[in-house]
mmCIF file of C-alpha atoms in Angstrom:
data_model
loop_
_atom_site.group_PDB
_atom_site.id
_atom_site.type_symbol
_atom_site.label_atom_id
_atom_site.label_comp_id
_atom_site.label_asym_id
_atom_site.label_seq_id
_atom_site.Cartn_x
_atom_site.Cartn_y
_atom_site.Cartn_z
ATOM 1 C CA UNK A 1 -25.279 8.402 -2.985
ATOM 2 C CA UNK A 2 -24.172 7.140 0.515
ATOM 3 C CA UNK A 3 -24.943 6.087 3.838
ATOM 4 C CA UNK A 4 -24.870 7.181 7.542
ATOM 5 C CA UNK A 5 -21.647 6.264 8.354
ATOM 6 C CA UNK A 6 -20.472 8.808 10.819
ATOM 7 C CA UNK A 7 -17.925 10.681 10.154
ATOM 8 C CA UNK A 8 -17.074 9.954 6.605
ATOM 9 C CA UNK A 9 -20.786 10.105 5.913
ATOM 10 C CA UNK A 10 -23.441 11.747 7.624
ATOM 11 C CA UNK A 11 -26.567 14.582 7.476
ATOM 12 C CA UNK A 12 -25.712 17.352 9.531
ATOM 13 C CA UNK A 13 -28.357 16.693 12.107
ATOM 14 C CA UNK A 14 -27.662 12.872 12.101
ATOM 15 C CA UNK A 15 -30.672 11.858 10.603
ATOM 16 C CA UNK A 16 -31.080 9.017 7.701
ATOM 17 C CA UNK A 17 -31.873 11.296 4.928
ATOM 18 C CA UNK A 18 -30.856 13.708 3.215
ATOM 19 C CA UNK A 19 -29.974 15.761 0.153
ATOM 20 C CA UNK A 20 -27.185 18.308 -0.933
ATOM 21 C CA UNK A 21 -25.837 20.739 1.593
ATOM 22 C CA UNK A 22 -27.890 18.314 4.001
ATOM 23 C CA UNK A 23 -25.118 15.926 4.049
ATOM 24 C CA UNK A 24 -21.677 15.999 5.132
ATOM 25 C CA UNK A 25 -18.758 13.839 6.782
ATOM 26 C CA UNK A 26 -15.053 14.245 5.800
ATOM 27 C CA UNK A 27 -15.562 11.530 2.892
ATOM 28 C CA UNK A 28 -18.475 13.593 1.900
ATOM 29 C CA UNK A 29 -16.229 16.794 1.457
ATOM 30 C CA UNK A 30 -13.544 14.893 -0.580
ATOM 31 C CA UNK A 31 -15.935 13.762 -2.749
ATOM 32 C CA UNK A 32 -17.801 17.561 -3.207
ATOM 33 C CA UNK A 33 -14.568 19.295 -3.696
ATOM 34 C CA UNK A 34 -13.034 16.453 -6.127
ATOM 35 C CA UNK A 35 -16.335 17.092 -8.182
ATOM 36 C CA UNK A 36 -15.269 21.293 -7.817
ATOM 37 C CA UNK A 37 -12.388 20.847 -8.833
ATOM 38 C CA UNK A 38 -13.344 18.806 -11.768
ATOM 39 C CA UNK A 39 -16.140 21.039 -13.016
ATOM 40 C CA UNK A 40 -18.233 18.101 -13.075
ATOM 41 C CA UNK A 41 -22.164 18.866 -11.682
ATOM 42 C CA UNK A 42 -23.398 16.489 -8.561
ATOM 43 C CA UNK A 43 -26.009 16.082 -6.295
ATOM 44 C CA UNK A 44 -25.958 13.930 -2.977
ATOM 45 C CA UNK A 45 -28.953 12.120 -1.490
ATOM 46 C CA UNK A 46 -28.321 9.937 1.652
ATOM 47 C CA UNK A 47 -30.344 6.665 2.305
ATOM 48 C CA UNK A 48 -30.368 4.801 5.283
ATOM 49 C CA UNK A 49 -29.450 1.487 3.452
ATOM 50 C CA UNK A 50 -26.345 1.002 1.740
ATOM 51 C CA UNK A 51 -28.117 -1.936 -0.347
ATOM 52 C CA UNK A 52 -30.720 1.394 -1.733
ATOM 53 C CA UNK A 53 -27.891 3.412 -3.073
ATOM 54 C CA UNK A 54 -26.019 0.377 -4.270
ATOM 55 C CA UNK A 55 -28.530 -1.000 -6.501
ATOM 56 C CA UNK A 56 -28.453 2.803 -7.808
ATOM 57 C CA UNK A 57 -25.155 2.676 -8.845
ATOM 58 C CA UNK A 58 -25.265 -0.624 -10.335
ATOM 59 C CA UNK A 59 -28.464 -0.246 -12.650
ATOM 60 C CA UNK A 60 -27.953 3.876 -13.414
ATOM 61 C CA UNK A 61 -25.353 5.862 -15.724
ATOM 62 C CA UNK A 62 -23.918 8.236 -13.649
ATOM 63 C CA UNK A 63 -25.341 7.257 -10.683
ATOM 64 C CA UNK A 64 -22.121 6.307 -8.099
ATOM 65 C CA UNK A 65 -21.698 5.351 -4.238
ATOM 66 C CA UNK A 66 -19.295 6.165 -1.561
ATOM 67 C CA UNK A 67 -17.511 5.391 0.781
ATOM 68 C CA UNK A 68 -17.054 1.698 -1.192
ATOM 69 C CA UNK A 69 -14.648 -0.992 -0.395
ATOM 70 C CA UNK A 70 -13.475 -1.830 -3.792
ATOM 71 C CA UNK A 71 -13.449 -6.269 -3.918
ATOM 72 C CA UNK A 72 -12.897 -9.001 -6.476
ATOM 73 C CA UNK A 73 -16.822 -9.552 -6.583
ATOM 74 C CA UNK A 74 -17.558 -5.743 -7.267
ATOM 75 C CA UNK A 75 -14.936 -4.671 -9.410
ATOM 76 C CA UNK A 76 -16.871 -5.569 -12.512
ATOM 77 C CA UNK A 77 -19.844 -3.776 -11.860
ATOM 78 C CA UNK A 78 -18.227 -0.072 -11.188
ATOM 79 C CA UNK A 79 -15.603 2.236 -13.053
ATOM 80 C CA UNK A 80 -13.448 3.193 -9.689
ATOM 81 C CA UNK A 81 -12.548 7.018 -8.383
ATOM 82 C CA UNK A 82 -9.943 6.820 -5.729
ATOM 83 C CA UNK A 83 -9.004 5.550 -2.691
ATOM 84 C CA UNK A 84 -10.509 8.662 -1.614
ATOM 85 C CA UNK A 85 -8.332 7.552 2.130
ATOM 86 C CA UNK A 86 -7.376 4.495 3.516
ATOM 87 C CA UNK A 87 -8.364 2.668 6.708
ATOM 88 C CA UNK A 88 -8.188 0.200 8.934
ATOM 89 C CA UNK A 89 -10.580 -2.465 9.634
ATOM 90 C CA UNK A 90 -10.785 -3.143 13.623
ATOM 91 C CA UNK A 91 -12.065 -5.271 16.551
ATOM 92 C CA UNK A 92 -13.879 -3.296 19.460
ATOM 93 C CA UNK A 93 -14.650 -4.492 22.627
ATOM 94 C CA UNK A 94 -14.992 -3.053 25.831
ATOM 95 C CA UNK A 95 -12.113 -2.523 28.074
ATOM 96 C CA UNK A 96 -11.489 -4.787 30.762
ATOM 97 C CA UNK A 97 -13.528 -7.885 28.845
ATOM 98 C CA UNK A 98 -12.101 -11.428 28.469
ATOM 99 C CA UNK A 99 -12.152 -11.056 25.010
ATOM 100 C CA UNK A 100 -8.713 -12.400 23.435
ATOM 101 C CA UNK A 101 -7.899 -12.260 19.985
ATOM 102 C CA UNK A 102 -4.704 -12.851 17.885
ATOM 103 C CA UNK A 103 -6.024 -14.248 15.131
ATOM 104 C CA UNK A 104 -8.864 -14.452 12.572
ATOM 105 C CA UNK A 105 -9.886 -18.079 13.682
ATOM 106 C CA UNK A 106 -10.231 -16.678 17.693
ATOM 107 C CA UNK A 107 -13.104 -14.345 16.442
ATOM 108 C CA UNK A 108 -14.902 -17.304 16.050
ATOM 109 C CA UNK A 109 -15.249 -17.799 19.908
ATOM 110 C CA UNK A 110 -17.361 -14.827 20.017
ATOM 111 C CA UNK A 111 -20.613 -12.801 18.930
ATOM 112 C CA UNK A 112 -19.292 -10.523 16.414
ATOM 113 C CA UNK A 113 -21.139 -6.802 15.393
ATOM 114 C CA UNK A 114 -21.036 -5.564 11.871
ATOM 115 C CA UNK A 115 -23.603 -4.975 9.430
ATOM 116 C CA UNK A 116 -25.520 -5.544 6.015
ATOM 117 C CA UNK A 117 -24.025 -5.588 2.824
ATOM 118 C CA UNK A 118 -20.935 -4.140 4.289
ATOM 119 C CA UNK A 119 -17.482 -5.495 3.043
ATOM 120 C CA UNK A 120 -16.038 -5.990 6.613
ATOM 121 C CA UNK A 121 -19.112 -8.752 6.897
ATOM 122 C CA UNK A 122 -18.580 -10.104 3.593
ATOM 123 C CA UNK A 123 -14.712 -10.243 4.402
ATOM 124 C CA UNK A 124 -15.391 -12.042 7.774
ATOM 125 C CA UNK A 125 -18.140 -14.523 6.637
ATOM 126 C CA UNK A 126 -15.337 -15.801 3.380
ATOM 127 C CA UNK A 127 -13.409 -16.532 6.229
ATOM 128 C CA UNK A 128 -15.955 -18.601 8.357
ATOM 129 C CA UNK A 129 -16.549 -16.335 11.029
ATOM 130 C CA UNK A 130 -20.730 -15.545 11.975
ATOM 131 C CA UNK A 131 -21.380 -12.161 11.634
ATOM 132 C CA UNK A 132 -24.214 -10.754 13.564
ATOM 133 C CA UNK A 133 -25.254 -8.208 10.960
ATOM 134 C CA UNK A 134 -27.350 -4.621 11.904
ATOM 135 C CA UNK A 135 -29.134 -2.756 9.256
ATOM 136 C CA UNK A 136 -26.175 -0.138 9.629
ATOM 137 C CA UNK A 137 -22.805 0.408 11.932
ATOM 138 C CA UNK A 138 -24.796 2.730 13.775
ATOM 139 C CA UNK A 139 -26.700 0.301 15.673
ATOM 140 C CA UNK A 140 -23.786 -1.800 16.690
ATOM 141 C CA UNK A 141 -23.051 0.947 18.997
ATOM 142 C CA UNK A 142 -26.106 0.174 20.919
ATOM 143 C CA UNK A 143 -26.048 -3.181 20.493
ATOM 144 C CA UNK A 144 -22.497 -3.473 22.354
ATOM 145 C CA UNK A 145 -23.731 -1.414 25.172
ATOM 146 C CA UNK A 146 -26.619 -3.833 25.921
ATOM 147 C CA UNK A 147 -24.173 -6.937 25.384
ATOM 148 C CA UNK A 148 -26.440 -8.402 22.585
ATOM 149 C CA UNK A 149 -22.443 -8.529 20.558
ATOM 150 C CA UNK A 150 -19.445 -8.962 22.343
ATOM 151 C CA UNK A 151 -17.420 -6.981 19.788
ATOM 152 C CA UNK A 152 -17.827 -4.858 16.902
ATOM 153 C CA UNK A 153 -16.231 -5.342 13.465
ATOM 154 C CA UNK A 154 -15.773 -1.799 12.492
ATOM 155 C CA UNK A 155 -13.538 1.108 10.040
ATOM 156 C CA UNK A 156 -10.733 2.352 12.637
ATOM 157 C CA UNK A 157 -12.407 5.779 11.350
ATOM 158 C CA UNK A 158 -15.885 5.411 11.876
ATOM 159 C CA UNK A 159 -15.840 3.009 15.045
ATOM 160 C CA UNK A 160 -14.402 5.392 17.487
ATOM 161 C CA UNK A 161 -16.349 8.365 16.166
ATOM 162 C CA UNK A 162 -19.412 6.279 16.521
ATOM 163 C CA UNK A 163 -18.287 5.381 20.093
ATOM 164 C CA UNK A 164 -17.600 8.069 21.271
ATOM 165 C CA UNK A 165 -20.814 10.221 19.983
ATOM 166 C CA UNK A 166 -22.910 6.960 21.862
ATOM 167 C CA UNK A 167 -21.079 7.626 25.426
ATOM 168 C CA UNK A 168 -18.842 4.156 25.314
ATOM 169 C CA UNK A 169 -15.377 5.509 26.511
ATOM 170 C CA UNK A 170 -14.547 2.358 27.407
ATOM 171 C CA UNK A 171 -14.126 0.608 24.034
ATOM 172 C CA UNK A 172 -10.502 -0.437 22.855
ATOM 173 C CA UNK A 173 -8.862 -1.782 19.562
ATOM 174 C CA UNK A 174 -8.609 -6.045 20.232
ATOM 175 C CA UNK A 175 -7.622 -6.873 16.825
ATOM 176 C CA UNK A 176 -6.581 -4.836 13.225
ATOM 177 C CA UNK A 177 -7.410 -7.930 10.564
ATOM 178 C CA UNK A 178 -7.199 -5.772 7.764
ATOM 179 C CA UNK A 179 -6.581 -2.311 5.593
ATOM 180 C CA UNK A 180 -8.415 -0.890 2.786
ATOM 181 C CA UNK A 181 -8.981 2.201 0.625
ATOM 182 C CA UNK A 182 -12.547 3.772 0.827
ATOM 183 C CA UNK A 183 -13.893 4.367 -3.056
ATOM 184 C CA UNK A 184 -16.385 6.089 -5.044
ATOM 185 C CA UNK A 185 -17.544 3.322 -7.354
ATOM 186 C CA UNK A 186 -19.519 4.795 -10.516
ATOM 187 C CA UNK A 187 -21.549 3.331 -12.529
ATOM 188 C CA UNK A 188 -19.791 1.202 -15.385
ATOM 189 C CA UNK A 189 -21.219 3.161 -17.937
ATOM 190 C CA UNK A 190 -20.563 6.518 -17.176
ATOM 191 C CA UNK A 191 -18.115 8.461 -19.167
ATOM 192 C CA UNK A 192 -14.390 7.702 -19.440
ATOM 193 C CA UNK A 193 -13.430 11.080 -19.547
ATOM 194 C CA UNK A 194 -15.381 12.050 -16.562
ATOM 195 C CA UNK A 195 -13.902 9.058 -14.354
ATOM 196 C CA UNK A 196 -9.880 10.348 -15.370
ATOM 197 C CA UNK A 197 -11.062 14.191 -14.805
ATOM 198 C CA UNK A 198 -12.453 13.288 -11.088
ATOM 199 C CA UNK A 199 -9.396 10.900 -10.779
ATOM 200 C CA UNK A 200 -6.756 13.425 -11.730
ATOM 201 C CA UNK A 201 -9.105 15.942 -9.415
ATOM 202 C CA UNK A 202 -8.652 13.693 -6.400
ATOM 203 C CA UNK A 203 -4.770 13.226 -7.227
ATOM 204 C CA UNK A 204 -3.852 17.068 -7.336
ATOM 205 C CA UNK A 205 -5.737 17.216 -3.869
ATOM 206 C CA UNK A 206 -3.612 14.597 -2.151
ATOM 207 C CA UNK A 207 -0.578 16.370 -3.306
ATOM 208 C CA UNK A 208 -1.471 19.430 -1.941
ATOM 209 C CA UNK A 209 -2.585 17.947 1.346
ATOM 210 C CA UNK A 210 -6.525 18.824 0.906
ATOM 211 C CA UNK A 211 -7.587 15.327 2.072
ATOM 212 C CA UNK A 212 -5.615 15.575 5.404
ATOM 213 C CA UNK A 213 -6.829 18.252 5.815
ATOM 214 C CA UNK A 214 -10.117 17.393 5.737
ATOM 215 C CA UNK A 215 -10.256 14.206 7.617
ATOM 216 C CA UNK A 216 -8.206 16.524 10.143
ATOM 217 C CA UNK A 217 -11.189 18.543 10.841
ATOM 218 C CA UNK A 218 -13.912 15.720 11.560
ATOM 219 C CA UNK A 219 -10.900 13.378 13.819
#
């Protein structure tokens, strides 16, 4: 399971649903050819809420969700397939704005975009920051064009795609607070032997180059 997170994650006509050959994104592909490659059977369904697809993956054998920051307070509940890529975590604001920051505690001075049950908000709130939180990064998009944030907390992969696909050109990077792999996080109790199989699947394609490949062709 996922969620609309454009591009790693996404239906091909950009709606919030959908199943199988319905859904795509580069993080979708590297998850649908690790499973090839594997021999191991799938099928994808997309949700609009992260929290629907988590609870999933928590409560279900082989049930799993992607694109998944792996963190201290989930590591428990999943057996872990990845990082299917790495990325960085990013402060967008639009060009020309007052907006100065240089360090965690400035972010503080402003209203700051990210959204539910998302590990960039969790990350942010630990650190005392308010998050203003949308039901999904999508929405931030909008929400920074009508000035009800003055920046977004966003993945330096899906931000700019986001941005760019909502007309706002004039967005720039203010701040990189962070890095982090992107995961497929299975349920605890699935198989062993499945987990190393789609492991050593994903392995073999980063040594061959098939991931940057990949994220090549939806950058």
């Amino acid at each position: 399971m996922t969620e609309p997170f454009p591009p790693l994650n996404m239906t091909v006509t950009y709606s919030t649903f959908g199943k199988n050959d319905k859904v795509t994104g580069f993080a979708t592909e590297i998850v649908r050819e690790m499973f090839n490659r594997a021999n191991v059977d799938m099928e994808l369904t997309l949700y609009s809420s992260w929290d629907r697809g988590y609870q999933k993956a928590v409560k279900k054998t082989n049930y799993g969700i992607y694109s998944a920051f792996r963190t201290p307070e989930r590591e428990k509940d999943f057996k872990w397939v990845g990082p299917l890529f790495k990325e960085e975590w990013i402060l967008l604001a639009p060009k020309g704005s007052s907006i100065k920051v240089t360090s965690l505690q400035d972010m503080k001075k402003y209203r700051i975009g990210s959204y539910e049950n998302d590990a960039i908000s969790e990350f942010l709130e630990k650190k005392g920051i308010k998050v203003e939180k949308a039901q999904n990064d999508v929405v931030n998009a909008t929400k920074i064009k009508l000035n009800k944030i003055d920046a977004w907390a966003t993945s330096s992969l899906s931000g700019p795609f986001i941005a760019k696909r909502h007309k706002l050109e004039d967005l720039v990077v203010v701040y990189t607070f962070n890095s982090s792999g992107l995961w497929l996080a299975m349920n605890k109790f699935t198989d062993d032997d499945t987990i190393n199989q789609l492991n050593t699947s994903l392995k073999r394609m980063e040594q061959n180059g098939s991931i940057e490949k990949i994220i090549n062709s939806y950058l």
